[in-house]
PDB file of C-alpha atoms in Angstrom:
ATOM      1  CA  UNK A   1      73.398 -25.972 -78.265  1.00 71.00           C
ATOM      2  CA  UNK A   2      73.308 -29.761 -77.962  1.00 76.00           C
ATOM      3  CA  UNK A   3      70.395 -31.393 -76.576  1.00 80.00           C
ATOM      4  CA  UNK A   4      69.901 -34.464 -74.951  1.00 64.00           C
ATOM      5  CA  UNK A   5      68.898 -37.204 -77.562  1.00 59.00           C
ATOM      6  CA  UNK A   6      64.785 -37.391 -77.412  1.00 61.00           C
ATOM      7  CA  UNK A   7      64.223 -34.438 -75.410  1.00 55.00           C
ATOM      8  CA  UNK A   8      61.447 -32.711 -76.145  1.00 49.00           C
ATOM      9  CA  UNK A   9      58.464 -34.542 -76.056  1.00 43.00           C
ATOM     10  CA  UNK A  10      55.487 -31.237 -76.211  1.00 43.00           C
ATOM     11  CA  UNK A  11      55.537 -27.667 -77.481  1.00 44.00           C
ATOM     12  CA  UNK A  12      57.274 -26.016 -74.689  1.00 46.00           C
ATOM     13  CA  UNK A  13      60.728 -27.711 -75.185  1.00 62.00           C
ATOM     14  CA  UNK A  14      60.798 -25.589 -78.536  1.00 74.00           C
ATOM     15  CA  UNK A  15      63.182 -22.917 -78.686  1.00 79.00           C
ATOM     16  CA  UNK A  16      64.070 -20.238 -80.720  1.00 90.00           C
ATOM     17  CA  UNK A  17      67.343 -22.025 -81.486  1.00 92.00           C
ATOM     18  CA  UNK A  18      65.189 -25.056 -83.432  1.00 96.00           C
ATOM     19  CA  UNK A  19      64.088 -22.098 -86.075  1.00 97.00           C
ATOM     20  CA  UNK A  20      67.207 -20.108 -86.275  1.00 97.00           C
ATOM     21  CA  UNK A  21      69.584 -19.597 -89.603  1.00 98.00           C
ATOM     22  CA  UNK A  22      72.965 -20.957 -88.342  1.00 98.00           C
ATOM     23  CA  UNK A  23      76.253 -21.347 -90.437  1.00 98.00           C
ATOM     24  CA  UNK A  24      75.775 -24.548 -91.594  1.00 98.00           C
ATOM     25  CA  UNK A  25      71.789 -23.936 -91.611  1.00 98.00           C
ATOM     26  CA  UNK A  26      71.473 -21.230 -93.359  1.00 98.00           C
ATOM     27  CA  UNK A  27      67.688 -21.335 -94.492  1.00 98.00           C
ATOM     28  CA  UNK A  28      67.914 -18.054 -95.265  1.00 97.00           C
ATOM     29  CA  UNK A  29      69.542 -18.217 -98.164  1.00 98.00           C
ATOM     30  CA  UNK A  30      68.201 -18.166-101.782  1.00 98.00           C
ATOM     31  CA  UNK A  31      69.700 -21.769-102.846  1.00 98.00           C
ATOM     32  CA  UNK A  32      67.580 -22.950-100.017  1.00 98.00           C
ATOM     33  CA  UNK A  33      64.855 -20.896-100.456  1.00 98.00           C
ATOM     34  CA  UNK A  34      64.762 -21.825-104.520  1.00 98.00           C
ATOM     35  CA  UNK A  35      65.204 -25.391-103.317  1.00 98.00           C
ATOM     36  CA  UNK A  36      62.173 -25.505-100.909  1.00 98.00           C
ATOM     37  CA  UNK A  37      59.761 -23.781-103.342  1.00 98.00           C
ATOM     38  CA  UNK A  38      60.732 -26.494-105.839  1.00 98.00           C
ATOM     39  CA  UNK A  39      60.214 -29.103-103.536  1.00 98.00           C
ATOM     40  CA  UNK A  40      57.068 -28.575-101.651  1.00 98.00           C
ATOM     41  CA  UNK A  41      53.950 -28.155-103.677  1.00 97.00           C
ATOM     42  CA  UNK A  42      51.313 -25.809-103.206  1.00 96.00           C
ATOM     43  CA  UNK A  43      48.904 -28.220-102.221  1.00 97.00           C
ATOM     44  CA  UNK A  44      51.048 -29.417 -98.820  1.00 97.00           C
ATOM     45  CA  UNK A  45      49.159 -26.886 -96.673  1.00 96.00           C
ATOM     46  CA  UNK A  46      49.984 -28.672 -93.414  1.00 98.00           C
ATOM     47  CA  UNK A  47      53.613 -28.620 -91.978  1.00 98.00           C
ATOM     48  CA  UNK A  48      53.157 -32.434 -91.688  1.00 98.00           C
ATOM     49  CA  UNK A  49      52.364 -32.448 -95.894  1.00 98.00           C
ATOM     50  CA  UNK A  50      54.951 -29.983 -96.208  1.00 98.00           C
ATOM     51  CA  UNK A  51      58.058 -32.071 -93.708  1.00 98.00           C
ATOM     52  CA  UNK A  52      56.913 -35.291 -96.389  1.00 98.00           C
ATOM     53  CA  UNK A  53      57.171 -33.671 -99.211  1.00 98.00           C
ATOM     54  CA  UNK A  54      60.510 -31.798 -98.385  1.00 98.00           C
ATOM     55  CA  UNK A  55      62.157 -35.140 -96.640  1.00 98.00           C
ATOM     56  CA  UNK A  56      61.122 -36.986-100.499  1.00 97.00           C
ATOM     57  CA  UNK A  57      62.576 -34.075-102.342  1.00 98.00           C
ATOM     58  CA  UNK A  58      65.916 -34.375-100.045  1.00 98.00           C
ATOM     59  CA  UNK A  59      66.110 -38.253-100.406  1.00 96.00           C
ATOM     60  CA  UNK A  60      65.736 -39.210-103.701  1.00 95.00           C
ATOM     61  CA  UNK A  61      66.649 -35.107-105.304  1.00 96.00           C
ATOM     62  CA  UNK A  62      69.890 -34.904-103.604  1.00 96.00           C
ATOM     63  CA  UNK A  63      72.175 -38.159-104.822  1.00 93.00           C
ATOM     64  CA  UNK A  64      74.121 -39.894-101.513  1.00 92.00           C
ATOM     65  CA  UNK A  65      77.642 -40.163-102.214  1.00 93.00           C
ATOM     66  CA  UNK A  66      80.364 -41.073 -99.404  1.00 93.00           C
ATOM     67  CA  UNK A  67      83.462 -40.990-101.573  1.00 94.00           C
ATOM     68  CA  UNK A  68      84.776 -37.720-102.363  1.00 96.00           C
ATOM     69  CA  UNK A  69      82.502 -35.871 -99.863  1.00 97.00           C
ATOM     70  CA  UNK A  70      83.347 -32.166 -99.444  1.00 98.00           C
ATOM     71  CA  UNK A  71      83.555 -31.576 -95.559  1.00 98.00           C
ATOM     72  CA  UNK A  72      84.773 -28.009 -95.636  1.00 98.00           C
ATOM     73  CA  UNK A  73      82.724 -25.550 -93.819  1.00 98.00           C
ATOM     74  CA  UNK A  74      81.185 -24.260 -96.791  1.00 98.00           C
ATOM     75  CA  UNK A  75      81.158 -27.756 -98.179  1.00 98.00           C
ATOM     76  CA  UNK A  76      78.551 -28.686 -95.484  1.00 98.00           C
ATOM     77  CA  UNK A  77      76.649 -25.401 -95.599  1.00 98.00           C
ATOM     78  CA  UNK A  78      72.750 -26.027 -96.706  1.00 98.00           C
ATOM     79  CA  UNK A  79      72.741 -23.360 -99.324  1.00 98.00           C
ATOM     80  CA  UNK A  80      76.223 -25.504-100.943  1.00 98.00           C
ATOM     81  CA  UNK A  81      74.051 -28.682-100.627  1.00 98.00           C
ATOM     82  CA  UNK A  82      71.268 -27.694-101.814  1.00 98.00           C
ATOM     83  CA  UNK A  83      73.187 -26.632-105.859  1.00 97.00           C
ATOM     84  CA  UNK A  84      75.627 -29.056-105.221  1.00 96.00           C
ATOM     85  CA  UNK A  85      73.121 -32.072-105.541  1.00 94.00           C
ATOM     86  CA  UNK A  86      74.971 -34.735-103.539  1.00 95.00           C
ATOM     87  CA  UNK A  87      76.734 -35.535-100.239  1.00 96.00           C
ATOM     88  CA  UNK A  88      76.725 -38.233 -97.629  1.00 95.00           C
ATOM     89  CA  UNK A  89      74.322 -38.036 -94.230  1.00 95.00           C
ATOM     90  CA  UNK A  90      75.621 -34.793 -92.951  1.00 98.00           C
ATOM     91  CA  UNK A  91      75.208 -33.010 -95.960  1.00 98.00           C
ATOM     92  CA  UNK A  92      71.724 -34.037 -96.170  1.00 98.00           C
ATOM     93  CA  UNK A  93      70.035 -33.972 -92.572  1.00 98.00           C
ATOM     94  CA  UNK A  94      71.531 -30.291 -92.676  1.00 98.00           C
ATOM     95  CA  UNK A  95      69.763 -29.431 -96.122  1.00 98.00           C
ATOM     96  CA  UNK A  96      66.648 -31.271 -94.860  1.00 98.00           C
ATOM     97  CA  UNK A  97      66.742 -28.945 -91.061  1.00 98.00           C
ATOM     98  CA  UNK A  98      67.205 -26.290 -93.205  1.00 98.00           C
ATOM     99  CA  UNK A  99      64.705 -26.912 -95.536  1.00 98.00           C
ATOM    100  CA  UNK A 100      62.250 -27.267 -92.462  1.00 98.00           C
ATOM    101  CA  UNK A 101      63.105 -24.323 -90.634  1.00 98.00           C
ATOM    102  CA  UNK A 102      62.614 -22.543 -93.423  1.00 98.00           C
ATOM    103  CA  UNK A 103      58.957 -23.506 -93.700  1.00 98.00           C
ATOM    104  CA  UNK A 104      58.805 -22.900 -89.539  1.00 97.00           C
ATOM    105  CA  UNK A 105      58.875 -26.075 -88.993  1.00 98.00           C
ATOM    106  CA  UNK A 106      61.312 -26.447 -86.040  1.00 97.00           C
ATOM    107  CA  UNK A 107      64.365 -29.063 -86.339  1.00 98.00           C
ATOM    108  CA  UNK A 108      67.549 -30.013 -84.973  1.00 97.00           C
ATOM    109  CA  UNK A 109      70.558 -32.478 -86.323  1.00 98.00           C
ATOM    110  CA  UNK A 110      70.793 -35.756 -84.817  1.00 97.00           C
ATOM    111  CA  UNK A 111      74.396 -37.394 -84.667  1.00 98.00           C
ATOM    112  CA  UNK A 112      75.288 -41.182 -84.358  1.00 96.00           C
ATOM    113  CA  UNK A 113      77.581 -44.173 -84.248  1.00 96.00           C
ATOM    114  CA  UNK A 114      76.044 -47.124 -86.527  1.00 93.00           C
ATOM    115  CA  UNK A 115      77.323 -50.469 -87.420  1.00 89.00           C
ATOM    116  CA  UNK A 116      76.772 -50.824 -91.123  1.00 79.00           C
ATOM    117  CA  UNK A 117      77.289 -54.788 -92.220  1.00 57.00           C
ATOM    118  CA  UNK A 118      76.767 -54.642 -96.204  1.00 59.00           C
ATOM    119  CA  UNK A 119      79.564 -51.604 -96.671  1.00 71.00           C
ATOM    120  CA  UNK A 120      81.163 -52.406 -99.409  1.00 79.00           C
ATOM    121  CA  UNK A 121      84.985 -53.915 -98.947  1.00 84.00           C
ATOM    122  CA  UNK A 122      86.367 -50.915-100.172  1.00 90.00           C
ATOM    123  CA  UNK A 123      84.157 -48.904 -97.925  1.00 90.00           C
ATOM    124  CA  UNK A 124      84.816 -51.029 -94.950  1.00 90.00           C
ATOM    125  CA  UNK A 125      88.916 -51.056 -95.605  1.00 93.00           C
ATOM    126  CA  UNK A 126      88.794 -47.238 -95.541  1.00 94.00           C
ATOM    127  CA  UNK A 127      86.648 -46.605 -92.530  1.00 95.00           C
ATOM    128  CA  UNK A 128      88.592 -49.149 -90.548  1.00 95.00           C
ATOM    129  CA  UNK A 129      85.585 -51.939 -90.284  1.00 93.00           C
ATOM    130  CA  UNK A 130      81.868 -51.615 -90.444  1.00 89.00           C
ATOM    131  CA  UNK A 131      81.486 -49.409 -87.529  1.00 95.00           C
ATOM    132  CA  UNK A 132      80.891 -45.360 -88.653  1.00 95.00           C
ATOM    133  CA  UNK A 133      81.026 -41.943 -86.785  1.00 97.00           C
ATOM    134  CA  UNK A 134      78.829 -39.805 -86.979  1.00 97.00           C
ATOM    135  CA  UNK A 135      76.146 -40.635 -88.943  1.00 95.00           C
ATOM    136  CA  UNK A 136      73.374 -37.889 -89.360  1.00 96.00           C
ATOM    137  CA  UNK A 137      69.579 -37.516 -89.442  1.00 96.00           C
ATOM    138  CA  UNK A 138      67.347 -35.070 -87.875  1.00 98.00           C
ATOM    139  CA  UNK A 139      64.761 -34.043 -85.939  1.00 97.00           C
ATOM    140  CA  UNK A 140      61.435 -32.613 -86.589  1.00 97.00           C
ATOM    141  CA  UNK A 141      58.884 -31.076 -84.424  1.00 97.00           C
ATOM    142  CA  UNK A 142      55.321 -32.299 -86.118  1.00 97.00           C
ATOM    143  CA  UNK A 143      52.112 -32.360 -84.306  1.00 94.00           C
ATOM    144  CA  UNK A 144      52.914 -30.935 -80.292  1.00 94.00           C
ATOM    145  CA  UNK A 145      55.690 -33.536 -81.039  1.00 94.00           C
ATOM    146  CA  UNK A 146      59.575 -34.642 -82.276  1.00 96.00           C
ATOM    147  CA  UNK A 147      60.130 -37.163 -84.621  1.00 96.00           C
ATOM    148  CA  UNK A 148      63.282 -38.677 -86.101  1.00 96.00           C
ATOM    149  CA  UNK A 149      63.803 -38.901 -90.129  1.00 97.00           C
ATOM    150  CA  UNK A 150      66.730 -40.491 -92.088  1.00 94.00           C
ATOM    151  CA  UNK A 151      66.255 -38.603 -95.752  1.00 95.00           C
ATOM    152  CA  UNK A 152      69.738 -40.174 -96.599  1.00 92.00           C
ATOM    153  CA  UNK A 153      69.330 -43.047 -98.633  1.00 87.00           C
ATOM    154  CA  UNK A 154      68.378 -42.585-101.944  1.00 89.00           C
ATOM    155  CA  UNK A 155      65.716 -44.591-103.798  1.00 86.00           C
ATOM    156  CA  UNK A 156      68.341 -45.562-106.697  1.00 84.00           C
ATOM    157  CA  UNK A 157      71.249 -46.504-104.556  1.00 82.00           C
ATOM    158  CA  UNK A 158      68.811 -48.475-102.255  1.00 81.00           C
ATOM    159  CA  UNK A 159      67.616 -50.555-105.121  1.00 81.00           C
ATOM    160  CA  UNK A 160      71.421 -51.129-106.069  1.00 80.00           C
ATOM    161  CA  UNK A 161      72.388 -52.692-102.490  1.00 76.00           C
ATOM    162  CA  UNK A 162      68.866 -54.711-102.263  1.00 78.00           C
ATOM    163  CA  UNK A 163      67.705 -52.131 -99.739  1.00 79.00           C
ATOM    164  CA  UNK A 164      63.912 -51.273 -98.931  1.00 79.00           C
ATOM    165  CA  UNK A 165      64.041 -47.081 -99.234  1.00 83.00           C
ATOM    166  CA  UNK A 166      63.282 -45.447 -95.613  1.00 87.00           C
ATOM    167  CA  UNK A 167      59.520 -43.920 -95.767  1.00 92.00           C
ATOM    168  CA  UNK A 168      58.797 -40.820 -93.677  1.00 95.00           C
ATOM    169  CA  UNK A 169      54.802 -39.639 -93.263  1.00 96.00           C
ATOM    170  CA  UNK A 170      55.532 -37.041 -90.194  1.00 96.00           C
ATOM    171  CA  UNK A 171      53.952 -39.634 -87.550  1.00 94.00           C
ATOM    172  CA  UNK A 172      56.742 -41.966 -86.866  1.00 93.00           C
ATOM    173  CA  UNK A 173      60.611 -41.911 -86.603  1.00 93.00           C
ATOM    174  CA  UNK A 174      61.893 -43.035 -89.744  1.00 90.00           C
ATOM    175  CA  UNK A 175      65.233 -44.095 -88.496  1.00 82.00           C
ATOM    176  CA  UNK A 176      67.454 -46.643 -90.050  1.00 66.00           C
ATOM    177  CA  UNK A 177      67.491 -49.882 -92.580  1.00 61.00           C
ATOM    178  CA  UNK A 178      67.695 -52.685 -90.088  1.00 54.00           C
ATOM    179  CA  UNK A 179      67.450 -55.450 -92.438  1.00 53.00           C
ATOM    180  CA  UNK A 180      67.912 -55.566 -96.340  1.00 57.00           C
ATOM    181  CA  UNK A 181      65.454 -56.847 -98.780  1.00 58.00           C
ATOM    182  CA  UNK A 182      66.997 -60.907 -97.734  1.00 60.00           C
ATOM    183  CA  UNK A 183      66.836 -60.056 -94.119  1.00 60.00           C
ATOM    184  CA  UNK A 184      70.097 -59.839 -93.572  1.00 55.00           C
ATOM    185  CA  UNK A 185      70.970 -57.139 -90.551  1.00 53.00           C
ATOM    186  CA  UNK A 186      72.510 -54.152 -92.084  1.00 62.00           C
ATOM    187  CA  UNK A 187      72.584 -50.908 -90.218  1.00 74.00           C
ATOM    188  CA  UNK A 188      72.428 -50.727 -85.892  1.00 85.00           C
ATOM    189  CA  UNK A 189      73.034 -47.922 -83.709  1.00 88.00           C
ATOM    190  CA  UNK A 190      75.347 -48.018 -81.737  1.00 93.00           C
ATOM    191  CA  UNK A 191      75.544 -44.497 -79.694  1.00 95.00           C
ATOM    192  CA  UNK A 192      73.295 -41.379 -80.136  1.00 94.00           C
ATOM    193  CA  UNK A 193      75.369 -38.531 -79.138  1.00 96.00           C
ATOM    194  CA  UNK A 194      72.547 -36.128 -78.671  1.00 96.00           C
ATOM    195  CA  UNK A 195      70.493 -33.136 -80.580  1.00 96.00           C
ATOM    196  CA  UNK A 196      71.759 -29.934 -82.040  1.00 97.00           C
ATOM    197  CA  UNK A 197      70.641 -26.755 -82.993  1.00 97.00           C
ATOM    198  CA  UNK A 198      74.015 -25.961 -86.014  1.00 98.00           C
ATOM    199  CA  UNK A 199      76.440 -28.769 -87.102  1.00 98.00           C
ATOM    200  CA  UNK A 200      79.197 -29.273 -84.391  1.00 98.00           C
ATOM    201  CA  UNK A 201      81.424 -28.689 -86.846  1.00 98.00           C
ATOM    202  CA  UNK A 202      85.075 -29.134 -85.242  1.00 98.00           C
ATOM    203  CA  UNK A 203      84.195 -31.695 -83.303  1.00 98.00           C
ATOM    204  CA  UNK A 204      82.672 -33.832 -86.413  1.00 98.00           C
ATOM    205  CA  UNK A 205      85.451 -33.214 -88.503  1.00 98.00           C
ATOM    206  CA  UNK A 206      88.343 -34.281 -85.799  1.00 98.00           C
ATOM    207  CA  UNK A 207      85.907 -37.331 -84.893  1.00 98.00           C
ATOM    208  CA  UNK A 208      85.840 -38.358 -88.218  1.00 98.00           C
ATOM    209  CA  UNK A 209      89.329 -37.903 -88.605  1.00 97.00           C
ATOM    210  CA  UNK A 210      90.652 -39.906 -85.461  1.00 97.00           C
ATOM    211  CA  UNK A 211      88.261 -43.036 -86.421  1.00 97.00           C
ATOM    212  CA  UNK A 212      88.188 -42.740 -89.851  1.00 96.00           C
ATOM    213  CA  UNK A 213      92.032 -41.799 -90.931  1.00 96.00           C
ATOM    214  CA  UNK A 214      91.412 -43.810 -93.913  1.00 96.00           C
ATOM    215  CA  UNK A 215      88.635 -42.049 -95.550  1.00 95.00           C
ATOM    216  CA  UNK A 216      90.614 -38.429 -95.840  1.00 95.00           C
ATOM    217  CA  UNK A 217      91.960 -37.458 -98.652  1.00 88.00           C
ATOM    218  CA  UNK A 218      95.594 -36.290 -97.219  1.00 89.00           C
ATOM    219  CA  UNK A 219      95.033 -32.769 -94.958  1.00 92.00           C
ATOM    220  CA  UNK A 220      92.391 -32.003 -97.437  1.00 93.00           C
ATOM    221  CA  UNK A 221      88.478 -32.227 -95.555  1.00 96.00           C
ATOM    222  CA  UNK A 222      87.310 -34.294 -98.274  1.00 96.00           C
ATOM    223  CA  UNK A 223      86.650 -38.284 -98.416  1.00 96.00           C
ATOM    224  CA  UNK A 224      88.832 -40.313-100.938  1.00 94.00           C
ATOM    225  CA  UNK A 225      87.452 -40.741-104.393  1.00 95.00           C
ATOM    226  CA  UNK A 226      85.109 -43.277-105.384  1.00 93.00           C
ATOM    227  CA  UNK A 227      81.756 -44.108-106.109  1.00 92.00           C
ATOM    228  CA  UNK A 228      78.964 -46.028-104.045  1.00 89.00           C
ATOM    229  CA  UNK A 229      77.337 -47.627-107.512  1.00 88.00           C
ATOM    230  CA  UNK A 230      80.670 -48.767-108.891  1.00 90.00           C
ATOM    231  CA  UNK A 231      81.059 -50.827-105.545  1.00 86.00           C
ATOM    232  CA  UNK A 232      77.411 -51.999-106.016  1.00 82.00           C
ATOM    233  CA  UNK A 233      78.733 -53.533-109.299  1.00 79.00           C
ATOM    234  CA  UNK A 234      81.985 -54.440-108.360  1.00 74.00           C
ATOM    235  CA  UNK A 235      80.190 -56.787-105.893  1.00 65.00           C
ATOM    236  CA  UNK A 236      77.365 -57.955-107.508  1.00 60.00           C
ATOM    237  CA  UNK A 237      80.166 -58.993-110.698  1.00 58.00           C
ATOM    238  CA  UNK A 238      82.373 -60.710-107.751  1.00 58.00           C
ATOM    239  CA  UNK A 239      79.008 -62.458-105.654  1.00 52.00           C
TER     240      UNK A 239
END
C-alpha cells in the first residue's frame, strides 16, 4: 500500500500493514532477528531508545556502497541485508523498517528524487547528472507520532566526502545532508513519491533503469562496479 507522503500524524493512522513481515521486510526472519538482538541493548527499554539504537547500528554497521549494488529481489530482502553488510539507501531503510517492526515499532519506506551536487564524476557520468531516483529512508511511528530517518550514510564515508553524519534521537526527522562540512549545498529533494508498507519493487527497479541506464550492469539488476572511497581519493589526489 502506498501512502501519501506525511500522512499520519496520531495513533489511529497506524495500520496493521506498518507491522507486517513483507517480502522485502521480512522481520521475521532469523538474520534479522540475530541482527536486532545485536544491535539494541538491553538497557533501550523505550521504543524511542530502541529506534536510536537500531537506526546507529544500521548506519555506521551496515557499510553504504552504490557501485555494485545487488538489486535482485532477494538482493534487497532485509534478512540478505542484514549478513550481507552493505548496500546503497534501499538496502538500508528496508533493513532499518525491518529492524523496527520487528521490535513493534511501526514503519514504512519512504522513496525520493534528490539532487546530489558532490557525486563524484564517475558517479555523476553514470547516473546521467547529479539528479537520483529513488532515494530511500523511512518512516517511524515514535511517540503518538511519524518521523522521518536517513540511516544511510555511514560515519566513515561521511568523514571521507567532508560530510557532517545525519543524527537521529526519535524526536525529529533526520532527513538529508543539506550542506557539507564547507557549506557547500549537497543533497535537495526534489520529489517525495509517497509512503509504503513493502518495497515497490518493479516499479523501483524499471525507474531506476529508465533514468539511470548507466548505472546497470548489462540485463543484470546490479550497479556497475566501483567503490565510493576510491572516488573519495581519486578526488581529493586530483583537488
Amino acid at each position: 500500500m502506498k501512502h501519501a507522503f506525511g500522512s499520519g500524524s496520531g495513533s489511529a493512522a497506524l495500520a496493521t500493514e506498518d507491522l507486517a513481515a513483507t517480502e522485502f521486510i521480512d522481520h521475521d526472519s532469523p538474520e534479522v532477528r540475530a541482527f536486532v538482538r545485536e544491535a539494541v541493548p538491553a538497557s533501550a527499554t523505550t521504543p524511542t531508545e530502541q529506534a536510536v539504537a537500531l537506526y546507529y547500528a544500521v548506519r555506521d554497521g551496515i557499510r553504504y556502497e552504490v557501485y555494485g549494488a545487488d538489486l535482485s529481489r532477494e538482493g534487497l530482502r532485509a534478512s540478505r541485508v542484514a549478513t550481507g553488510g552493505s548496500g546503497m539507501c534501499l538496502h538500508k531503510s528496508v533493513l532499518y523498517a525491518a529492524g523496527l517492526r520487528s521490535l513493534g515499532i511501526p514503519a514504512r519506506l519512504v522513496l525520493t528524487d534528490v539532487r546530489n551536487h558532490l557525486a563524484s564524476g564517475r558517479l555523476k557520468r553514470l547516473i546521467g547528472g547529479d539528479v537520483f531516483h529513488q532515494h530511500a529512508l523511512t518512516a517511524v511511528h515514535l511517540e503518538d507520532r511519524w518521523v522521518k530517518a536517513t540511516p544511510v550514510f555511514n560515519r566513515t564515508l561521511c568523514r571521507l566526502y567532508r560530510m557532517t553524519p545525519l543524527e537521529f534521537d526519535g524526536t525529529a526527522d533526520s532527513l538529508f545532508h543539506p550542506f557539507d562540512e564547507q557549506g557547500r549545498q549537497q543533497m535537495e529533494f526534489l520529489r517525495f513519491h509517497g509512503e509504503f508498507d513493502d518495497l515497490p519493487y518493479d516499479w523501483v527497479i524499471a525507474d531506476l533503469r529508465a533514468a539511470h541506464p548507466g548505472l546497470f550492469q548489462g540485463v543484470a539488476p546490479r550497479f556497475a562496479g566501483g567503490s565510493l572511497v576510491r572516488d573519495a581519493h581519486d578526488t581529493a589526489a586530483t583537488a
